Coordinates of C-alpha atoms and ligand atoms in Angstrom, one line a residue:
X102 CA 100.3 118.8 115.1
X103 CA 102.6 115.8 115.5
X104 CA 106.0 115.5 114.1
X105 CA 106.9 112.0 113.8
X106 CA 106.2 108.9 111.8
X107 CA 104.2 107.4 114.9
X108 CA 101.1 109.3 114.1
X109 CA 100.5 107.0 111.3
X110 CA 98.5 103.9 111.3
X111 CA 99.6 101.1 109.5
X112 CA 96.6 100.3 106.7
X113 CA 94.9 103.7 107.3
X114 CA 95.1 106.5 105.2
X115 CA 95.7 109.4 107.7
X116 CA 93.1 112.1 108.2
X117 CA 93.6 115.5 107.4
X118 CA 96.7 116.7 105.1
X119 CA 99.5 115.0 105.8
X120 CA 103.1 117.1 104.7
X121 CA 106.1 114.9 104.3
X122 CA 109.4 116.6 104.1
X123 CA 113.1 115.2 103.6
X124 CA 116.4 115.8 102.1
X125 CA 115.2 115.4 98.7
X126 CA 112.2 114.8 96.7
X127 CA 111.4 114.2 93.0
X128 CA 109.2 117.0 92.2
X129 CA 107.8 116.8 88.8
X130 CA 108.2 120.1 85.4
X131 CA 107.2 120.2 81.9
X132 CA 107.3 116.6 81.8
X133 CA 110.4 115.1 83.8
X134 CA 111.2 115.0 87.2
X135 CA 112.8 117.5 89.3
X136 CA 114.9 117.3 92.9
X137 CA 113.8 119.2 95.2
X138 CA 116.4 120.0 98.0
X139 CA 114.4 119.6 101.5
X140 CA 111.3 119.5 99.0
X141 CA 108.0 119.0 101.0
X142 CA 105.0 116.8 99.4
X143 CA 101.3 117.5 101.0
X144 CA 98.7 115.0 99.9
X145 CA 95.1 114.7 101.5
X146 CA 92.5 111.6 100.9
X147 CA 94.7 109.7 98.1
X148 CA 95.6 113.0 96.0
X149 CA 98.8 114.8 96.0
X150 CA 97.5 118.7 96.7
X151 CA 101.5 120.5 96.7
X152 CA 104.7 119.5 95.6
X153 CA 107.8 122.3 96.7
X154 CA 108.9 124.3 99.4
X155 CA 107.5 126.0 102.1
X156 CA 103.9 124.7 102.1
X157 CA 101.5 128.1 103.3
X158 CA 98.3 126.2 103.7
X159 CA 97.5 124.3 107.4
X160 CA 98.9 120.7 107.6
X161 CA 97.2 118.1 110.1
X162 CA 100.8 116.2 110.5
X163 CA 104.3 117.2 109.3
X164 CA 106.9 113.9 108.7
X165 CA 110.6 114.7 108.3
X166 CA 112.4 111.5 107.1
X167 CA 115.4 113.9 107.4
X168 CA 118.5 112.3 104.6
X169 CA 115.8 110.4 102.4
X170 CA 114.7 110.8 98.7
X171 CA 110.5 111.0 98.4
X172 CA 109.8 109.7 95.0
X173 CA 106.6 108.6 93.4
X174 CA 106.2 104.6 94.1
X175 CA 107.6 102.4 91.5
X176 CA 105.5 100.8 88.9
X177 CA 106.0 96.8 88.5
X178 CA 104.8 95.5 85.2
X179 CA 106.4 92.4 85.3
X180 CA 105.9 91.8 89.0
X181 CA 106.9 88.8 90.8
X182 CA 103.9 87.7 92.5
X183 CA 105.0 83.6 93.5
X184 CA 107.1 81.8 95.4
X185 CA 109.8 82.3 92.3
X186 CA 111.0 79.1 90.6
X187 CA 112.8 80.8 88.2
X188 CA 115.8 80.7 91.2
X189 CA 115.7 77.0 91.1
X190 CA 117.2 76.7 87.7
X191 CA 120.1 79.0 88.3
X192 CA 122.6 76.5 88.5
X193 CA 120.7 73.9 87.3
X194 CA 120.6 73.4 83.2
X195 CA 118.8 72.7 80.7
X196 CA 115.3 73.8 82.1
X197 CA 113.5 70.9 80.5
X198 CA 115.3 68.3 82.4
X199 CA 114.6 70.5 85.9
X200 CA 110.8 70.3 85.6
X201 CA 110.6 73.6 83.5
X202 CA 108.9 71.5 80.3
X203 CA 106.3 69.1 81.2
X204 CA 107.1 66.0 79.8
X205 CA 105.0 63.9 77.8
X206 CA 104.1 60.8 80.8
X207 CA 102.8 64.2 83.2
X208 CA 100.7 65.4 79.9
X209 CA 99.4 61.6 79.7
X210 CA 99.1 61.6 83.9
X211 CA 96.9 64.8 83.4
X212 CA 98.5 67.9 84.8
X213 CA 96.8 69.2 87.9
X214 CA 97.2 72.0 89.9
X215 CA 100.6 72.1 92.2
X216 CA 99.2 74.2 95.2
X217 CA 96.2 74.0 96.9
X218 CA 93.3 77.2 96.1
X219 CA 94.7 78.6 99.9
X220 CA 98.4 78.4 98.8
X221 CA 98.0 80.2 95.5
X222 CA 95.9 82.7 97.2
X223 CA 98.9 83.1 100.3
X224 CA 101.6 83.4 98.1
X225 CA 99.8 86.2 95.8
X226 CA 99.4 88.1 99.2
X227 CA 102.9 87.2 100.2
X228 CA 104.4 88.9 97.0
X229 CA 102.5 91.6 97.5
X230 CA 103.9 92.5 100.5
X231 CA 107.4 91.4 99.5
X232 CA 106.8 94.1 96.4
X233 CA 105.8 97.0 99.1
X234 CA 108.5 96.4 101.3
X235 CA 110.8 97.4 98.2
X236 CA 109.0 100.8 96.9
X237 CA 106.6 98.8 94.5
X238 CA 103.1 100.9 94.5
X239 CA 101.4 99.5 91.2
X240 CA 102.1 95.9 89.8
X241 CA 100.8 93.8 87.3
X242 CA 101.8 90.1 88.5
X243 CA 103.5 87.7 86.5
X244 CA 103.7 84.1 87.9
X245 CA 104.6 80.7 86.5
X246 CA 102.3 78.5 84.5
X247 CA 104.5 75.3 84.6
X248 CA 103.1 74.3 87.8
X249 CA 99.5 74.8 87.3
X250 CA 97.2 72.7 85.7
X251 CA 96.5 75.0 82.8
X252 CA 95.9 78.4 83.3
X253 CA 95.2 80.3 86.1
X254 CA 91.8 80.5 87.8
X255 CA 89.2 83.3 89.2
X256 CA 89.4 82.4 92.8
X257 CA 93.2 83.1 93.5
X258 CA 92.2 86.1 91.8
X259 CA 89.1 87.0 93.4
X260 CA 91.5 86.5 96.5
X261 CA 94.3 88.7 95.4
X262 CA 92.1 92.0 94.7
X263 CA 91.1 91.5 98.1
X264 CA 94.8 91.1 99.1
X265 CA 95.7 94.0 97.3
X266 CA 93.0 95.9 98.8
X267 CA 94.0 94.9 102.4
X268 CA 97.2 95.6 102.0
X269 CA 97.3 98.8 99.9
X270 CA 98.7 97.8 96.6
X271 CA 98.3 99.3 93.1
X272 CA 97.6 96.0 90.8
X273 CA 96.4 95.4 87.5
X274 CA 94.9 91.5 87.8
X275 CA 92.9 89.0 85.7
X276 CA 94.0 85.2 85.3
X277 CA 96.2 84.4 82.7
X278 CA 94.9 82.0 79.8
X279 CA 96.5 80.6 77.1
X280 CA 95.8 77.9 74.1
X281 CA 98.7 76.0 74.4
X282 CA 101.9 74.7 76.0
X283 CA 105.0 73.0 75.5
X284 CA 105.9 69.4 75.8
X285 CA 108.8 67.6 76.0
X286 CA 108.3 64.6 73.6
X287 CA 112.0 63.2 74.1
X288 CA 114.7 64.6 75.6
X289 CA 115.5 68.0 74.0
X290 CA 112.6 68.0 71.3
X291 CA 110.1 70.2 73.1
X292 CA 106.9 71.0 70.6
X293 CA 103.9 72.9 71.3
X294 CA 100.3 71.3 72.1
X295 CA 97.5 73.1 71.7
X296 CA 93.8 73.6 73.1
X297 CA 92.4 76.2 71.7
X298 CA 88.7 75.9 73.2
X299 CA 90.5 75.9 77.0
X300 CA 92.2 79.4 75.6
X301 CA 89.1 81.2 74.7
X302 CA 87.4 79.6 77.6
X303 CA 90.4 81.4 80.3
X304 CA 89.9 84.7 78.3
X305 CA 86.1 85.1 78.8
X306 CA 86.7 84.2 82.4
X307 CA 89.0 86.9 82.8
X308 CA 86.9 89.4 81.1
X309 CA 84.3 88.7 83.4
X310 CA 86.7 88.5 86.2
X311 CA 87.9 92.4 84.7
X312 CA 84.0 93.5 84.5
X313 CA 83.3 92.3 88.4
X314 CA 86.8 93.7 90.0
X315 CA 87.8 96.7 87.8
X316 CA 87.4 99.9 89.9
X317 CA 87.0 97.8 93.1
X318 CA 89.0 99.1 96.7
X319 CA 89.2 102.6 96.3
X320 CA 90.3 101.9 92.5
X321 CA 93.4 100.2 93.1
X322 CA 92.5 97.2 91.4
X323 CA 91.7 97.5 87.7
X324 CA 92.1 94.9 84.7
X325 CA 95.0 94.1 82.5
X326 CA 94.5 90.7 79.8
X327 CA 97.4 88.6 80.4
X328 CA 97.3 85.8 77.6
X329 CA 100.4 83.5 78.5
X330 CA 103.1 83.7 76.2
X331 CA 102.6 84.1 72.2
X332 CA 104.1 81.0 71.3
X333 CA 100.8 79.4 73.1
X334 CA 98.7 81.6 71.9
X335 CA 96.7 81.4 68.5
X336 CA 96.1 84.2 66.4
X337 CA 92.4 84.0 67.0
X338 CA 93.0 84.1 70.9
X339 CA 95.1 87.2 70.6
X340 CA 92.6 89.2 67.8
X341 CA 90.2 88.5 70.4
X342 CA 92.2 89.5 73.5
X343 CA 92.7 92.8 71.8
X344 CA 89.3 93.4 71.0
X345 CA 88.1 92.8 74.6
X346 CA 91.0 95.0 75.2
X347 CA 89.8 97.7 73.3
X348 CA 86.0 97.0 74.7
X349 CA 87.0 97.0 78.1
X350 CA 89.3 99.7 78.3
X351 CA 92.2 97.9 79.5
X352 CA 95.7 97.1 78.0
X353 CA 96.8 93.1 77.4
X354 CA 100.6 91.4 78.2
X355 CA 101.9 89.5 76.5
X356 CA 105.6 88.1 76.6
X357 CA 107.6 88.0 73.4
X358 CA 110.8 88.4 71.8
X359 CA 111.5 86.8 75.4
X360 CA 113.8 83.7 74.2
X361 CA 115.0 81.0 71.7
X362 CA 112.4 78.5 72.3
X363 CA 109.7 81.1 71.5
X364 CA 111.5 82.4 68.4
X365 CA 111.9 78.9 67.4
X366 CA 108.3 78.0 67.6
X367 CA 107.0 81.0 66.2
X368 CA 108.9 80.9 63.4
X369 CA 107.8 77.1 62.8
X370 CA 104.5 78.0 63.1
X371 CA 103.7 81.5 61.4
X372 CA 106.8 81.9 59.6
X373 CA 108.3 84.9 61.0
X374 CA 109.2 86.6 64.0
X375 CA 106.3 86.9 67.2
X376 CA 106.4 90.7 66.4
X377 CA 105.8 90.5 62.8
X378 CA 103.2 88.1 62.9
X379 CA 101.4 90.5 65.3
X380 CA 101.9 93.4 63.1
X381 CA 100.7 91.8 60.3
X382 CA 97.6 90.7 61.8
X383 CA 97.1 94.6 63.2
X384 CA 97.5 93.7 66.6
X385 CA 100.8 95.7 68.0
X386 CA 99.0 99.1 69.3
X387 CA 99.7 101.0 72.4
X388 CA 97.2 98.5 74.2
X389 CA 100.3 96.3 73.9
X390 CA 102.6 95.6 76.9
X391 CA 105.5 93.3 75.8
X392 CA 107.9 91.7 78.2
X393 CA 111.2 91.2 77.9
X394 CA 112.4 91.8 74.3
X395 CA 115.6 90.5 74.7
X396 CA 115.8 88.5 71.4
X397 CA 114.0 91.3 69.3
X398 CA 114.9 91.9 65.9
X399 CA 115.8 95.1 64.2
X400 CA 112.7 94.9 62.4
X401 CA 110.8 93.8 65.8
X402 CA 112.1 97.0 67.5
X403 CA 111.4 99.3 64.5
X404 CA 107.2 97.5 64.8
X405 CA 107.2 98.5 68.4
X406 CA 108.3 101.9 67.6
X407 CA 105.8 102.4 65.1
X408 CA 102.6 100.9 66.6
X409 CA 103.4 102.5 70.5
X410 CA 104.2 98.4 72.0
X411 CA 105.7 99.6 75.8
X412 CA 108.6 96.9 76.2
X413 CA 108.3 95.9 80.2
X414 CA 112.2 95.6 80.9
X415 CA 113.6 92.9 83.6
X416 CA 117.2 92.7 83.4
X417 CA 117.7 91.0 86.3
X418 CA 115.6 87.5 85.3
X419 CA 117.0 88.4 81.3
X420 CA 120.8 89.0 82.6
X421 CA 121.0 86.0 85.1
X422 CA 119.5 83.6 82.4
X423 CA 122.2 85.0 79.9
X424 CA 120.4 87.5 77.9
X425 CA 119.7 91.3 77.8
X426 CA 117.8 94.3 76.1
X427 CA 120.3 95.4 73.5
X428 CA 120.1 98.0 74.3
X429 CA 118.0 99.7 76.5
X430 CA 119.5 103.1 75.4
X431 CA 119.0 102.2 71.6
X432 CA 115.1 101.1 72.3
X433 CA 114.7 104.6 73.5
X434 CA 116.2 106.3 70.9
X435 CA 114.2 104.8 68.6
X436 CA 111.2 106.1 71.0
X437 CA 109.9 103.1 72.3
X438 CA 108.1 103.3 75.5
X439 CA 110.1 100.9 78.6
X440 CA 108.6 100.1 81.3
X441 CA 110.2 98.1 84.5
X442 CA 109.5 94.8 85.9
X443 CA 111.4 92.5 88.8
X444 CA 109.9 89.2 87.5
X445 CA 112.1 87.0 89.2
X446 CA 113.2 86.3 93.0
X447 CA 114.1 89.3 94.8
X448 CA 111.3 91.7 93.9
X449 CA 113.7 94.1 94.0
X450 CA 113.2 97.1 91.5
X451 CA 116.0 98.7 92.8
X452 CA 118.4 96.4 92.2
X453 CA 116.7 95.6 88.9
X454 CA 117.6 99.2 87.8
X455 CA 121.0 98.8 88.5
X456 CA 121.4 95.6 86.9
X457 CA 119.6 97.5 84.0
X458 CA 122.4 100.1 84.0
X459 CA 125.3 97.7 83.9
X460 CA 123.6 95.4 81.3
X461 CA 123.0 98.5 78.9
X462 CA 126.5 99.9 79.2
X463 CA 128.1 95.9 78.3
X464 CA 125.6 96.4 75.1
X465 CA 127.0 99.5 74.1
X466 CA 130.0 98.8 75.3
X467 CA 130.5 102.4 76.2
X468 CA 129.0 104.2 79.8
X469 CA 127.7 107.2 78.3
X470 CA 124.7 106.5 76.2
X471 CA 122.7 105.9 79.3
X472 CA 122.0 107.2 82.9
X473 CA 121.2 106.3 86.4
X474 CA 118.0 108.9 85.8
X475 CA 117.5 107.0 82.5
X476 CA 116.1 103.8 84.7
X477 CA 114.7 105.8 87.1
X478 CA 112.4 107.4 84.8
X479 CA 111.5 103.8 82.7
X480 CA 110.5 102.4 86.5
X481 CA 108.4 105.9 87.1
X482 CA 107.0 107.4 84.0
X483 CA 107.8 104.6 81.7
X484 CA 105.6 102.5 84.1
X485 CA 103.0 105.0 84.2
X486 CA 102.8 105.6 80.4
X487 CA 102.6 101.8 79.4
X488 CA 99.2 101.6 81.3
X489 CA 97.8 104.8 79.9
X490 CA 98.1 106.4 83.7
X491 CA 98.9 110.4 83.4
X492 CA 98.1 110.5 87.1
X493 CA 100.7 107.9 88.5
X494 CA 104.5 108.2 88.2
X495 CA 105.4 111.1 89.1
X496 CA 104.5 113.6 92.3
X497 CA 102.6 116.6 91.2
X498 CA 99.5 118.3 92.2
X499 CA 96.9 116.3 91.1
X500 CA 98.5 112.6 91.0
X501 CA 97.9 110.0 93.2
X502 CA 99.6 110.0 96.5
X503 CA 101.8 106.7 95.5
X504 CA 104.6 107.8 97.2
X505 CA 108.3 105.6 98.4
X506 CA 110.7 107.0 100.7
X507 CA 114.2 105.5 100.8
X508 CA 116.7 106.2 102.9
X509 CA 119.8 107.7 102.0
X510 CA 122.3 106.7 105.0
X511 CA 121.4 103.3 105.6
X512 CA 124.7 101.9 107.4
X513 CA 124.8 99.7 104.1
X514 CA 124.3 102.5 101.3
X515 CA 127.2 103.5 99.0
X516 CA 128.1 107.2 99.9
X517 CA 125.2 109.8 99.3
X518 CA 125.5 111.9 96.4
X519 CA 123.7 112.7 93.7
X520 CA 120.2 111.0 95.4
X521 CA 119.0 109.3 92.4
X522 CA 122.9 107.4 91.5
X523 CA 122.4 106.6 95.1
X524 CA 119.4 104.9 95.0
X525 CA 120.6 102.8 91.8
X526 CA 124.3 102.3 92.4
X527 CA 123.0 100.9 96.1
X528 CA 121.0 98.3 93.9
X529 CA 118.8 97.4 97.2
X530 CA 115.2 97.5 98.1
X531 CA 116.2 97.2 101.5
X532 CA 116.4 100.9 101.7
X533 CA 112.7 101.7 101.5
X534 CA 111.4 103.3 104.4
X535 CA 107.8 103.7 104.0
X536 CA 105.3 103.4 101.2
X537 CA 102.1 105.4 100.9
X538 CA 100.0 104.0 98.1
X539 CA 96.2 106.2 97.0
X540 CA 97.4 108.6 100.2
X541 CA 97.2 105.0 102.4
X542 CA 100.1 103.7 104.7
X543 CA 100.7 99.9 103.4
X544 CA 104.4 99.3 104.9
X545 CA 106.3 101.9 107.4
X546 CA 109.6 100.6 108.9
X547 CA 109.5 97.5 107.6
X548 CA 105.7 96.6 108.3
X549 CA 103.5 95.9 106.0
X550 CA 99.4 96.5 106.5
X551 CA 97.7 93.3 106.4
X552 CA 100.5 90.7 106.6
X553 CA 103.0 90.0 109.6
X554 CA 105.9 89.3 106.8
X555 CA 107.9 87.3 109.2
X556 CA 105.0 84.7 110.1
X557 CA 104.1 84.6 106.4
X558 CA 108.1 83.8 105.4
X559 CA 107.4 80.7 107.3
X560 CA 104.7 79.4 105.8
X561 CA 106.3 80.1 102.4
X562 CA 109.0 78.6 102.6
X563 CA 106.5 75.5 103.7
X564 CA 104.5 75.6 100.7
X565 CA 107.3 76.0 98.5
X566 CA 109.5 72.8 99.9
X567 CA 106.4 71.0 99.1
X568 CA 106.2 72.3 95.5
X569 CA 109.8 71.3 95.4
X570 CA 109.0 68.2 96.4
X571 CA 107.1 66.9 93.8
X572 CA 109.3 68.5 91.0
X573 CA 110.3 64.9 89.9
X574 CA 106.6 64.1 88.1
X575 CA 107.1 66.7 85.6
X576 CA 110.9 66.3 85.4
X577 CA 112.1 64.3 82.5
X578 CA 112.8 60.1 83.4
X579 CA 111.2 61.3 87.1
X580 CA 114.7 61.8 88.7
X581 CA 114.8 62.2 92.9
X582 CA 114.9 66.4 93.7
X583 CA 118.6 66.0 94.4
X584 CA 119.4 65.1 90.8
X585 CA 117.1 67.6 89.6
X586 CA 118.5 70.6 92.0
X587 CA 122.1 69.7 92.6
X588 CA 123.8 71.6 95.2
X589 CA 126.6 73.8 94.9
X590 CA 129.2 71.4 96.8
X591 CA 128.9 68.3 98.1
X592 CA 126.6 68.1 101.4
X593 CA 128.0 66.5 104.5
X594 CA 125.4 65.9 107.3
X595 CA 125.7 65.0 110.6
X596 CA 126.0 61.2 111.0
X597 CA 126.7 61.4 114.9
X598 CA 123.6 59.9 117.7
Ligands
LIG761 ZN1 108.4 87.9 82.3

């Protein structure tokens, strides 16, 4: 019987039972989870089979990751799955004069798409990996629509169930769609165009896209909708995204109560809040995921409660842009359902739960309505339950074997205490140790199966200077890149030979 983490192969799930054993695990009672002092886990071909101490049964392999915490894998329903852009307008405001609103002369040019077929498919496979090197064992990816033509299409997709496949990734995939977008008509009147043919068009390409892929590698790709934002969506797009919802089995995303443009438009258009309007036309149901909610109304809250929306909370993306869940604490006391998404540039959940912790306790303006374990459980369970999944999200008997280990004495960690405050108060990804996903080993020490990360950095950092570069075509008055993106202080370069 071998000891050591050598005896596993990167990409392969390991033969036999395989016990894992370290200073703590999340166990799993009655509902919430447990920590289990020198817990042990045993899992065999992708299902968890024990979950305590002192294992009787015969083990093929034993790993002690001695001072770690095994917890179930984190659940991504926002996940970050582009080069981000998102990072490019941190400094850099408003986002309709920084190529975040096309303008009306690239509308008239006729959009196109910004990356090649090979570079959207790369840098899917690229977030993948970035997600599993940070504890993230199911994802449903978000990525931007401002540099596509319209929506996103079935080969990048047909690509990314296969990346997800090689690599060992949990993902819930079709290509968004949507009937609309916004245009910048003059500078700081942005109004929405619509096409509503081109919506219904991306939404039967994704269900057949859902009916090809569900179930497909070992079942870790299945379908989610994503229609792109309700402020470009009609109301007959949306009825029918929830009826193919409904048909197919499969929940539908859809970003709302997400910011002021949105509000704005909504509220131009259907007279009321993006919530409401859904409510009214029976649409908000427990099919509903609903990123961010950061500018939800009382009344939007109380619909969510009601009709069993999951709100997918990104703090991180929501605080650096200026806005937050108020509060996370309040939403669940009211008993809606939160779910955890990065979204944004790092993919970093853990850091993302921290961020969540601060931002709630600014909100309430007091530190004890919510806890460490609070977040925890919204990037487990909460994850888990939004997608209708009883068998992720926690480690029991019976689950899947979607398992992270993080260390708990990396050199840069806070002091170890309570394993859980750790984890968030350290606020780093860079813990994670190794990642099991269906019983599979998809990263160990920093290796991830399928992708040499550090090659792969390279040629995203490529592909996104050249996205950068051509930023000035759908940037307001075409200024150079420099104007759009100015740097932090003035750059000096090397005159000299
Ligand atoms: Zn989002």
């Amino acid at each position: 019987m071998s000891k050591d983490l050598a005896s596993l192969t990167l990409g392969r799930r390991p033969e036999g039972r395989t016990l894992v054993t370290a200073s703590w695990v999340v166990g799993h009672k009655d509902g919430s989870h447990r920590l289990l002092q020198n817990g042990e886990v045993v899992f065999e071909n992708g299902e968890i089979l024990f979950v305590g101490h002192r294992f009787a049964g015969e083990v093929a392999r034993r790993i002690d990751f001695g001072n770690a915490l095994i917890s179930p894998g984190l659940i991504d329903l926002d996940a970050l799955s582009d080069l981000d852009t998102t990072i490019l307008g941190i400094d850099n405001h408003p986002g309709w004069t920084k190529g975040r609103v096309w303008p009306r002369s690239y509308v008239d040019a006729g959009p196109y798409e910004m990356y090649s077929q090979n570079e959207l498919a790369f840098q899917k496979r690229f977030a993948f990996g970035q997600l599993l090197l940070n504890g993230i064992t199911t994802a449903a990816p978000i990525a931007s629509l401002f540099y596509r033509e319209w929506g996103e299409t079935i080969g990048e997709f047909d690509a990314a169930a296969d990346a997800a496949g090689e690599l060992g990734l949990r993902v819930y995939l079709s290509p968004a769609y949507r009937s609309g977008g916004m245009v910048l008509e003059s500078p700081g009147q942005i109004v929405p165009i619509f096409d509503e043919e081109r919506g219904f068009q991306g939404l039967n390409d994704a269900i057949a896209y859902i009916e090809r892929q569900h179930g497909r590698h070992g079942d870790l790709v299945r379908g989610m909708l994503a229609p792109d934002r309700v402020e470009t969506s009609t109301l007959d797009l949306l009825q029918r995204t929830d009826a193919a919802a409904r048909d197919l089995g499969v929940k539908f995303r859809l970003h709302m109560a997400q910011g002021a443009m949105e509000v704005d438009t909504v509220r131009m258009l259907h007279g009321s809040t993006a919530p409401a309007w859904l409510a009214k036309a029976g649409l908000l149901s427990d099919r509903l995921i609903a990123p961010h909610a950061t500018n939800a109304t009382e009344e939007d809250l109380a619909l969510y409660a009601q009709n069993g929306v999951s709100i997918v909370h990104c703090p991180l993306v929501s605080g650096r842009g200026g806005s937050t869940l108020n509060s996370f604490s309040a939403c669940r006391k009211r008993g809606i359902n939160i779910a955890m998404g990065t979204d944004t540039a790092p993919a970093d959940m853990l850091m993302n739960l921290l961020v969540g912790l601060i931002t709630c306790r600014i909100n309430d303006g007091a530190p004890h309505q919510v806890r460490s374990a609070d977040l925890y459980d919204a990037a487990t369970l909460g994850g888990a339950r939004a997608l209708g999944r009883a068998d992720l999200g926690h480690l029991s008997p019976g689950a899947r074997a979607d398992i992270a280990v993080f260390d708990l004495d990396d050199t840069v960690m806070a002091p170890s205490i309570d394993p859980i405050t750790t984890l968030v108060t350290g606020g780093s990804g860079k813990v994670t140790r190794a990642v099991f996903v269906d019983g599979r080993v998809s990263m160990v020490n920093r290796q991830v199966a399928g992708i040499d990360m550090e090659k792969a950095r390279v040629q995203a950092q490529a592909q996104y200077d050249g996205l950068i570069a051509k930023y000035p075509e759908r940037s307001w008055n075409s200024p150079p890149v420099s104007e759009i993106f100015s740097p932090s202080y003035p750059i000096e370069v090397d005159t000299h030979g």
